[in-house]
Amino acid sequence: MEKFNYDTFYIAIDYLINNNIVHSKKELADKLKVSPSKFSEILNKRMNPGIELFVVLNKEFDFNTVWLFTKQGSMLNDKSSFDSD
């Protein structure tokens, strides 16, 4: 069985931060319902994000599910609009 690839998680996180959809890593950790210290471990690739974080990331920010899990297609759903409040 092929090992799961976490690249899309990191690409999505970079997208959210670089496009000011979230204003800090702490804010993003809160939205993903993970502690800032655990999120830091994940971002530093000392821990894998786990499928649960993919699901929360998708639910919270409405990424294209197919892209998020397979890296095929476009990253964003056509109707995606992120609330940057």
PDB file of C-alpha atoms in Angstrom:
ATOM      1  CA  MET A   1       0.000   0.000   0.000  1.00  0.00           C
ATOM      2  CA  GLU A   2       1.253   3.467  -0.899  1.00  0.00           C
ATOM      3  CA  LYS A   3       2.163   5.841   1.929  1.00  0.00           C
ATOM      4  CA  PHE A   4      -0.217   8.795   2.349  1.00  0.00           C
ATOM      5  CA  ASN A   5       1.190  12.106   1.111  1.00  0.00           C
ATOM      6  CA  TYR A   6       0.670  15.135   3.367  1.00  0.00           C
ATOM      7  CA  ASP A   7       1.887  17.746   0.853  1.00  0.00           C
ATOM      8  CA  THR A   8      -1.537  19.237   0.206  1.00  0.00           C
ATOM      9  CA  PHE A   9      -1.999  19.956   3.909  1.00  0.00           C
ATOM     10  CA  TYR A  10       1.150  22.082   3.964  1.00  0.00           C
ATOM     11  CA  ILE A  11       0.275  23.756   0.656  1.00  0.00           C
ATOM     12  CA  ALA A  12      -3.182  24.630   2.016  1.00  0.00           C
ATOM     13  CA  ILE A  13      -1.686  26.021   5.242  1.00  0.00           C
ATOM     14  CA  ASP A  14       0.767  28.165   3.261  1.00  0.00           C
ATOM     15  CA  TYR A  15      -2.088  29.402   1.083  1.00  0.00           C
ATOM     16  CA  LEU A  16      -4.176  30.427   4.108  1.00  0.00           C
ATOM     17  CA  ILE A  17      -1.280  32.250   5.771  1.00  0.00           C
ATOM     18  CA  ASN A  18       0.224  33.867   2.653  1.00  0.00           C
ATOM     19  CA  ASN A  19      -3.158  35.165   1.482  1.00  0.00           C
ATOM     20  CA  ASN A  20      -4.040  36.575   4.927  1.00  0.00           C
ATOM     21  CA  ILE A  21      -7.073  34.342   5.253  1.00  0.00           C
ATOM     22  CA  VAL A  22      -5.830  33.678   8.760  1.00  0.00           C
ATOM     23  CA  HIS A  23      -3.717  36.238  10.566  1.00  0.00           C
ATOM     24  CA  SER A  24      -1.502  33.924  12.591  1.00  0.00           C
ATOM     25  CA  LYS A  25      -0.539  30.315  13.087  1.00  0.00           C
ATOM     26  CA  LYS A  26      -2.237  30.450  16.488  1.00  0.00           C
ATOM     27  CA  GLU A  27      -5.490  31.580  14.881  1.00  0.00           C
ATOM     28  CA  LEU A  28      -5.215  28.748  12.375  1.00  0.00           C
ATOM     29  CA  ALA A  29      -4.469  26.224  15.130  1.00  0.00           C
ATOM     30  CA  ASP A  30      -7.586  27.427  16.962  1.00  0.00           C
ATOM     31  CA  LYS A  31      -9.717  27.071  13.821  1.00  0.00           C
ATOM     32  CA  LEU A  32      -8.340  23.564  13.301  1.00  0.00           C
ATOM     33  CA  LYS A  33      -9.063  22.747  16.960  1.00  0.00           C
ATOM     34  CA  VAL A  34      -5.487  21.760  17.727  1.00  0.00           C
ATOM     35  CA  SER A  35      -3.130  23.196  20.342  1.00  0.00           C
ATOM     36  CA  PRO A  36      -0.551  25.707  19.091  1.00  0.00           C
ATOM     37  CA  SER A  37       2.279  23.453  20.310  1.00  0.00           C
ATOM     38  CA  LYS A  38       0.939  20.418  18.447  1.00  0.00           C
ATOM     39  CA  PHE A  39       0.349  22.580  15.364  1.00  0.00           C
ATOM     40  CA  SER A  40       3.966  23.757  15.564  1.00  0.00           C
ATOM     41  CA  GLU A  41       5.130  20.126  15.689  1.00  0.00           C
ATOM     42  CA  ILE A  42       3.039  19.396  12.593  1.00  0.00           C
ATOM     43  CA  LEU A  43       4.326  22.452  10.714  1.00  0.00           C
ATOM     44  CA  ASN A  44       7.902  21.453  11.553  1.00  0.00           C
ATOM     45  CA  LYS A  45       7.080  17.941  10.246  1.00  0.00           C
ATOM     46  CA  ARG A  46       7.894  16.271  13.540  1.00  0.00           C
ATOM     47  CA  MET A  47       4.286  14.963  13.569  1.00  0.00           C
ATOM     48  CA  ASN A  48       1.924  14.068  10.755  1.00  0.00           C
ATOM     49  CA  PRO A  49      -1.276  16.115  10.580  1.00  0.00           C
ATOM     50  CA  GLY A  50      -3.525  13.052  10.529  1.00  0.00           C
ATOM     51  CA  ILE A  51      -6.667  12.586   8.490  1.00  0.00           C
ATOM     52  CA  GLU A  52      -8.765  14.313  11.166  1.00  0.00           C
ATOM     53  CA  LEU A  53      -6.953  17.611  10.522  1.00  0.00           C
ATOM     54  CA  PHE A  54      -7.555  17.240   6.783  1.00  0.00           C
ATOM     55  CA  VAL A  55     -11.265  16.858   7.494  1.00  0.00           C
ATOM     56  CA  VAL A  56     -11.371  19.889   9.801  1.00  0.00           C
ATOM     57  CA  LEU A  57      -9.290  21.928   7.336  1.00  0.00           C
ATOM     58  CA  ASN A  58     -11.702  21.038   4.554  1.00  0.00           C
ATOM     59  CA  LYS A  59     -14.789  21.747   6.640  1.00  0.00           C
ATOM     60  CA  GLU A  60     -13.479  25.062   7.988  1.00  0.00           C
ATOM     61  CA  PHE A  61     -12.086  26.438   4.714  1.00  0.00           C
ATOM     62  CA  ASP A  62     -13.930  24.537   1.961  1.00  0.00           C
ATOM     63  CA  PHE A  63     -10.958  23.320  -0.057  1.00  0.00           C
ATOM     64  CA  ASN A  64     -11.651  20.982  -2.969  1.00  0.00           C
ATOM     65  CA  THR A  65     -11.863  17.591  -1.262  1.00  0.00           C
ATOM     66  CA  VAL A  66     -10.480  15.690  -4.246  1.00  0.00           C
ATOM     67  CA  TRP A  67      -7.450  17.997  -4.408  1.00  0.00           C
ATOM     68  CA  LEU A  68      -6.925  17.879  -0.653  1.00  0.00           C
ATOM     69  CA  PHE A  69      -6.718  14.088  -0.589  1.00  0.00           C
ATOM     70  CA  THR A  70      -5.241  13.319  -4.027  1.00  0.00           C
ATOM     71  CA  LYS A  71      -3.605  16.559  -5.279  1.00  0.00           C
ATOM     72  CA  GLN A  72      -5.694  16.265  -8.439  1.00  0.00           C
ATOM     73  CA  GLY A  73      -7.841  19.085  -9.778  1.00  0.00           C
ATOM     74  CA  SER A  74      -7.910  22.619  -8.451  1.00  0.00           C
ATOM     75  CA  MET A  75      -7.123  23.457  -4.835  1.00  0.00           C
ATOM     76  CA  LEU A  76     -10.249  25.547  -4.310  1.00  0.00           C
ATOM     77  CA  ASN A  77     -13.867  24.825  -5.008  1.00  0.00           C
ATOM     78  CA  ASP A  78     -15.262  27.205  -7.617  1.00  0.00           C
ATOM     79  CA  LYS A  79     -17.578  28.725  -5.046  1.00  0.00           C
ATOM     80  CA  SER A  80     -14.970  28.951  -2.259  1.00  0.00           C
ATOM     81  CA  SER A  81     -14.807  32.259  -0.485  1.00  0.00           C
ATOM     82  CA  PHE A  82     -12.822  32.454   2.703  1.00  0.00           C
ATOM     83  CA  ASP A  83     -14.069  34.619   5.534  1.00  0.00           C
ATOM     84  CA  SER A  84     -11.060  36.552   6.796  1.00  0.00           C
ATOM     85  CA  ASP A  85     -12.763  38.179   9.807  1.00  0.00           C
TER      86      ASP A  85
END
